[in-house]
Amino acid sequence: MSSLAIVLCVQRTFFQSCRHLSSSKRAFGSLRLPPTVSGTHFRSNSPLDNSIAAIQRHPFVIFHRDYASKKGGKKSKGSPQINTNILSEFINVDEMTQEMASAIDVLKSEYAKSLSLRSAGSVESIKVKFEGKEYELQQIAKLSRKGQQTIVVDMLSFPQMTKAVMDTLKTSAMNLNPQQEGTTIFIPIPKVTKEHREILAKKAKALFIVCRDSIKRIQENNIRELRDSPMADSEKQSAYKQIKALADKYVADSEAVMKGKQDELMGK
């Protein structure tokens, strides 16, 4: 066997040993074969020993890097950083974000209008429309309790608004059954059951899904605009990722609103 073949064989054996060491040890910066002591010459009758000496006179370095991984051994994938300055070169970012934010505003409005527990606090904040303006019930009426299950609404200060209050209470999302006696309104408030809370929590999720789908449609509409543009494919892919990351952020915000509402409805 020639000296060159022996050297290559030794190098291959060394690399295999390093690979085994790398798998058994979490991390190490670099591995270097020790050079020969200055002024000392390694001599041997063994071709293998002489080959090792040759490698020692020309040391090489092997670098190894370990990457942080998730549980289960999978490498983590970070979401792309949102850079609106870059994205604004391709689409109207302000318009897109306003549309996504509006979807969340609609969700909050629907929660306030459609998902309220039948309680004294909820009744007080009911909005009553009268002559083109809106008033909270507690601003135009005196509210009190009669026992544990009845709210009394005294409209003596604004008797002309009694009919508007009755109409508002009857059509509210709280499914109330008000009874009127002159300028006094009696509102029975049944005890809120766990089943009723769970039904409202499911409705909260259904409204969130509508909001989420609306945000995703806005995402797809903006991506569709870019598909036919003269941009380079690499730029398009970058823009797609930016738009998706932005939409994901608004979806996460709307989900947080939903969870907050569900906690409120379940009494947490």
One Martini backbone bead per residue (centre of mass of N, CA, C, O) as a GRO file, in nm:
protein
  268
    1MET     BB    1   0.097   0.035   0.023
    2SER     BB    2   0.081   0.351  -0.006
    3SER     BB    3   0.126   0.642   0.161
    4LEU     BB    4  -0.133   0.784   0.059
    5ALA     BB    5  -0.330   0.558   0.133
    6ILE     BB    6  -0.270   0.560   0.432
    7VAL     BB    7  -0.350   0.851   0.490
    8LEU     BB    8  -0.644   0.823   0.397
    9CYS     BB    9  -0.716   0.601   0.597
   10VAL     BB   10  -0.659   0.765   0.853
   11GLN     BB   11  -0.852   0.997   0.798
   12ARG     BB   12  -1.108   0.825   0.787
   13THR     BB   13  -1.083   0.712   1.074
   14PHE     BB   14  -1.085   0.986   1.215
   15PHE     BB   15  -1.360   1.088   1.120
   16GLN     BB   16  -1.523   0.853   1.243
   17SER     BB   17  -1.444   0.914   1.536
   18CYS     BB   18  -1.559   1.203   1.543
   19ARG     BB   19  -1.849   1.127   1.479
   20HIS     BB   20  -1.889   0.957   1.732
   21LEU     BB   21  -1.822   1.182   1.934
   22SER     BB   22  -2.047   1.380   1.845
   23SER     BB   23  -2.292   1.185   1.922
   24SER     BB   24  -2.201   1.160   2.242
   25LYS     BB   25  -2.160   1.470   2.230
   26ARG     BB   26  -2.306   1.770   2.229
   27ALA     BB   27  -2.042   1.967   2.236
   28PHE     BB   28  -1.779   2.123   2.030
   29GLY     BB   29  -1.564   2.329   1.892
   30SER     BB   30  -1.268   2.181   1.858
   31LEU     BB   31  -1.037   1.960   1.678
   32ARG     BB   32  -0.688   1.881   1.747
   33LEU     BB   33  -0.399   1.781   1.646
   34PRO     BB   34  -0.105   1.731   1.773
   35PRO     BB   35   0.183   1.854   1.741
   36THR     BB   36   0.497   1.842   1.713
   37VAL     BB   37   0.772   1.872   1.867
   38SER     BB   38   1.000   2.089   1.862
   39GLY     BB   39   1.275   1.924   1.705
   40THR     BB   40   1.102   1.662   1.661
   41HIS     BB   41   1.133   1.336   1.516
   42PHE     BB   42   0.933   1.101   1.373
   43ARG     BB   43   1.030   0.757   1.393
   44SER     BB   44   0.960   0.464   1.186
   45ASN     BB   45   0.903   0.144   1.043
   46SER     BB   46   0.608   0.227   1.031
   47PRO     BB   47   0.394   0.344   0.801
   48LEU     BB   48   0.165   0.436   0.994
   49ASP     BB   49   0.335   0.613   1.183
   50ASN     BB   50   0.443   0.802   0.959
   51SER     BB   51   0.161   0.905   0.875
   52ILE     BB   52   0.086   1.035   1.142
   53ALA     BB   53   0.323   1.231   1.141
   54ALA     BB   54   0.230   1.381   0.887
   55ILE     BB   55  -0.033   1.484   1.005
   56GLN     BB   56   0.097   1.641   1.244
   57ARG     BB   57   0.250   1.845   1.049
   58HIS     BB   58  -0.071   1.873   0.926
   59PRO     BB   59  -0.302   2.011   1.069
   60PHE     BB   60  -0.657   1.984   1.146
   61VAL     BB   61  -0.997   2.110   1.147
   62ILE     BB   62  -1.300   2.038   1.333
   63PHE     BB   63  -1.633   2.139   1.303
   64HIS     BB   64  -1.910   2.179   1.542
   65ARG     BB   65  -2.276   2.204   1.540
   66ASP     BB   66  -2.541   2.267   1.757
   67TYR     BB   67  -2.894   2.253   1.763
   68ALA     BB   68  -3.171   2.357   1.868
   69SER     BB   69  -3.442   2.164   2.005
   70LYS     BB   70  -3.717   2.013   2.027
   71LYS     BB   71  -3.929   1.810   2.144
   72GLY     BB   72  -3.827   1.509   1.972
   73GLY     BB   73  -3.588   1.644   1.772
   74LYS     BB   74  -3.701   1.901   1.652
   75LYS     BB   75  -3.657   2.165   1.472
   76SER     BB   76  -3.695   2.491   1.497
   77LYS     BB   77  -3.934   2.728   1.358
   78GLY     BB   78  -3.928   3.043   1.274
   79SER     BB   79  -4.092   3.315   1.237
   80PRO     BB   80  -4.124   3.570   1.046
   81GLN     BB   81  -4.032   3.880   1.019
   82ILE     BB   82  -4.193   4.187   1.043
   83ASN     BB   83  -4.166   4.412   0.749
   84THR     BB   84  -4.334   4.690   0.649
   85ASN     BB   85  -4.129   4.831   0.464
   86ILE     BB   86  -4.105   4.602   0.259
   87LEU     BB   87  -4.412   4.546   0.209
   88SER     BB   88  -4.485   4.844   0.100
   89GLU     BB   89  -4.361   4.788  -0.191
   90PHE     BB   90  -4.623   4.594  -0.276
   91ILE     BB   91  -4.837   4.706  -0.063
   92ASN     BB   92  -5.112   4.817   0.134
   93VAL     BB   93  -5.065   4.798   0.461
   94ASP     BB   94  -5.269   4.986   0.599
   95GLU     BB   95  -5.522   4.863   0.472
   96MET     BB   96  -5.483   4.573   0.569
   97THR     BB   97  -5.468   4.630   0.880
   98GLN     BB   98  -5.743   4.770   0.900
   99GLU     BB   99  -5.912   4.525   0.815
  100MET     BB  100  -5.816   4.336   1.042
  101ALA     BB  101  -5.897   4.521   1.279
  102SER     BB  102  -6.200   4.534   1.204
  103ALA     BB  103  -6.261   4.236   1.257
  104ILE     BB  104  -6.212   4.263   1.566
  105ASP     BB  105  -6.422   4.483   1.621
  106VAL     BB  106  -6.664   4.312   1.538
  107LEU     BB  107  -6.626   4.094   1.749
  108LYS     BB  108  -6.659   4.276   1.997
  109SER     BB  109  -6.942   4.376   1.922
  110GLU     BB  110  -7.081   4.096   1.921
  111TYR     BB  111  -7.023   4.029   2.213
  112ALA     BB  112  -7.176   4.273   2.338
  113LYS     BB  113  -7.456   4.212   2.188
  114SER     BB  114  -7.481   3.867   2.212
  115LEU     BB  115  -7.278   3.810   2.486
  116SER     BB  116  -7.473   3.820   2.769
  117LEU     BB  117  -7.533   3.813   3.083
  118ARG     BB  118  -7.793   3.789   3.313
  119SER     BB  119  -7.742   4.096   3.466
  120ALA     BB  120  -7.721   4.390   3.620
  121GLY     BB  121  -7.470   4.493   3.469
  122SER     BB  122  -7.581   4.437   3.181
  123VAL     BB  123  -7.837   4.613   3.198
  124GLU     BB  124  -7.707   4.893   3.256
  125SER     BB  125  -7.541   4.882   2.957
  126ILE     BB  126  -7.771   4.921   2.787
  127LYS     BB  127  -7.861   5.038   2.473
  128VAL     BB  128  -8.056   5.334   2.405
  129LYS     BB  129  -8.269   5.448   2.157
  130PHE     BB  130  -8.319   5.818   2.112
  131GLU     BB  131  -8.348   6.041   1.882
  132GLY     BB  132  -8.054   5.935   1.754
  133LYS     BB  133  -7.959   5.831   2.036
  134GLU     BB  134  -7.737   5.702   2.291
  135TYR     BB  135  -7.811   5.515   2.598
  136GLU     BB  136  -7.763   5.424   2.901
  137LEU     BB  137  -7.975   5.303   3.127
  138GLN     BB  138  -7.831   5.437   3.384
  139GLN     BB  139  -7.879   5.740   3.267
  140ILE     BB  140  -8.227   5.717   3.255
  141ALA     BB  141  -8.229   5.525   3.516
  142LYS     BB  142  -8.347   5.354   3.804
  143LEU     BB  143  -8.178   5.092   3.970
  144SER     BB  144  -8.305   4.787   4.120
  145ARG     BB  145  -8.392   4.547   4.368
  146LYS     BB  146  -8.615   4.246   4.382
  147GLY     BB  147  -8.455   4.060   4.520
  148GLN     BB  148  -8.267   3.814   4.331
  149GLN     BB  149  -8.458   3.807   4.033
  150THR     BB  150  -8.510   4.136   4.025
  151ILE     BB  151  -8.537   4.422   3.817
  152VAL     BB  152  -8.572   4.775   3.869
  153VAL     BB  153  -8.715   5.026   3.646
  154ASP     BB  154  -8.700   5.378   3.675
  155MET     BB  155  -8.876   5.630   3.453
  156LEU     BB  156  -8.951   5.912   3.590
  157SER     BB  157  -8.737   6.110   3.459
  158PHE     BB  158  -8.803   5.948   3.155
  159PRO     BB  159  -9.103   5.868   3.036
  160GLN     BB  160  -9.064   5.901   2.716
  161MET     BB  161  -8.853   5.632   2.725
  162THR     BB  162  -9.005   5.369   2.796
  163LYS     BB  163  -9.059   5.235   2.521
  164ALA     BB  164  -8.762   5.216   2.429
  165VAL     BB  165  -8.676   5.032   2.662
  166MET     BB  166  -8.867   4.797   2.609
  167ASP     BB  167  -8.769   4.733   2.320
  168THR     BB  168  -8.473   4.679   2.398
  169LEU     BB  169  -8.519   4.446   2.600
  170LYS     BB  170  -8.674   4.250   2.404
  171THR     BB  171  -8.420   4.261   2.173
  172SER     BB  172  -8.214   4.145   2.330
  173ALA     BB  173  -7.962   3.895   2.381
  174MET     BB  174  -8.082   3.812   2.684
  175ASN     BB  175  -8.374   3.721   2.686
  176LEU     BB  176  -8.600   3.913   2.787
  177ASN     BB  177  -8.902   3.975   3.024
  178PRO     BB  178  -9.057   4.250   3.046
  179GLN     BB  179  -9.249   4.450   3.287
  180GLN     BB  180  -9.516   4.691   3.285
  181GLU     BB  181  -9.577   4.980   3.526
  182GLY     BB  182  -9.586   5.240   3.378
  183THR     BB  183  -9.264   5.368   3.481
  184THR     BB  184  -9.227   5.060   3.550
  185ILE     BB  185  -8.972   4.799   3.531
  186PHE     BB  186  -8.967   4.442   3.515
  187ILE     BB  187  -8.678   4.211   3.552
  188PRO     BB  188  -8.625   3.894   3.505
  189ILE     BB  189  -8.349   3.696   3.662
  190PRO     BB  190  -8.224   3.420   3.600
  191LYS     BB  191  -8.033   3.174   3.672
  192VAL     BB  192  -7.718   3.090   3.581
  193THR     BB  193  -7.617   2.829   3.401
  194LYS     BB  194  -7.387   2.615   3.284
  195GLU     BB  195  -7.523   2.559   3.010
  196HIS     BB  196  -7.549   2.856   2.925
  197ARG     BB  197  -7.250   2.921   2.929
  198GLU     BB  198  -7.162   2.708   2.716
  199ILE     BB  199  -7.328   2.821   2.483
  200LEU     BB  200  -7.188   3.100   2.476
  201ALA     BB  201  -6.898   2.991   2.432
  202LYS     BB  202  -6.962   2.866   2.152
  203LYS     BB  203  -7.045   3.133   2.020
  204ALA     BB  204  -6.770   3.267   2.054
  205LYS     BB  205  -6.622   3.071   1.863
  206ALA     BB  206  -6.793   3.118   1.608
  207LEU     BB  207  -6.719   3.422   1.585
  208PHE     BB  208  -6.415   3.378   1.560
  209ILE     BB  209  -6.418   3.217   1.295
  210VAL     BB  210  -6.527   3.449   1.127
  211CYS     BB  211  -6.287   3.635   1.181
  212ARG     BB  212  -6.060   3.453   1.082
  213ASP     BB  213  -6.167   3.422   0.789
  214SER     BB  214  -6.151   3.722   0.723
  215ILE     BB  215  -5.844   3.749   0.754
  216LYS     BB  216  -5.772   3.530   0.541
  217ARG     BB  217  -5.903   3.679   0.303
  218ILE     BB  218  -5.718   3.921   0.313
  219GLN     BB  219  -5.465   3.764   0.262
  220GLU     BB  220  -5.546   3.638  -0.016
  221ASN     BB  221  -5.600   3.903  -0.167
  222ASN     BB  222  -5.304   4.010  -0.147
  223ILE     BB  223  -5.166   3.767  -0.281
  224ARG     BB  224  -5.319   3.783  -0.552
  225GLU     BB  225  -5.201   4.058  -0.639
  226LEU     BB  226  -4.897   3.943  -0.660
  227ARG     BB  227  -4.902   3.713  -0.874
  228ASP     BB  228  -4.933   3.931  -1.133
  229SER     BB  229  -4.676   4.051  -1.084
  230PRO     BB  230  -4.334   4.156  -1.185
  231MET     BB  231  -4.206   4.005  -0.977
  232ALA     BB  232  -3.998   3.822  -0.830
  233ASP     BB  233  -4.016   3.518  -0.688
  234SER     BB  234  -3.853   3.584  -0.432
  235GLU     BB  235  -4.025   3.833  -0.355
  236LYS     BB  236  -4.296   3.692  -0.335
  237GLN     BB  237  -4.227   3.492  -0.110
  238SER     BB  238  -4.160   3.709   0.097
  239ALA     BB  239  -4.437   3.850   0.092
  240TYR     BB  240  -4.612   3.611   0.173
  241LYS     BB  241  -4.484   3.570   0.454
  242GLN     BB  242  -4.552   3.850   0.564
  243ILE     BB  243  -4.860   3.833   0.537
  244LYS     BB  244  -4.900   3.580   0.709
  245ALA     BB  245  -4.773   3.690   0.970
  246LEU     BB  246  -4.977   3.920   1.002
  247ALA     BB  247  -5.233   3.746   1.011
  248ASP     BB  248  -5.150   3.570   1.254
  249LYS     BB  249  -5.151   3.801   1.456
  250TYR     BB  250  -5.458   3.870   1.433
  251VAL     BB  251  -5.559   3.592   1.508
  252ALA     BB  252  -5.432   3.588   1.790
  253ASP     BB  253  -5.586   3.835   1.894
  254SER     BB  254  -5.874   3.716   1.852
  255GLU     BB  255  -5.830   3.469   2.037
  256ALA     BB  256  -5.787   3.633   2.295
  257VAL     BB  257  -6.070   3.754   2.297
  258MET     BB  258  -6.222   3.488   2.316
  259LYS     BB  259  -6.097   3.380   2.582
  260GLY     BB  260  -6.191   3.618   2.754
  261LYS     BB  261  -6.496   3.572   2.705
  262GLN     BB  262  -6.512   3.280   2.807
  263ASP     BB  263  -6.420   3.340   3.094
  264GLU     BB  264  -6.654   3.530   3.157
  265LEU     BB  265  -6.889   3.326   3.100
  266MET     BB  266  -6.760   3.100   3.310
  267GLY     BB  267  -6.643   3.256   3.569
  268LYS     BB  268  -6.303   3.299   3.578
   0.00000   0.00000   0.00000
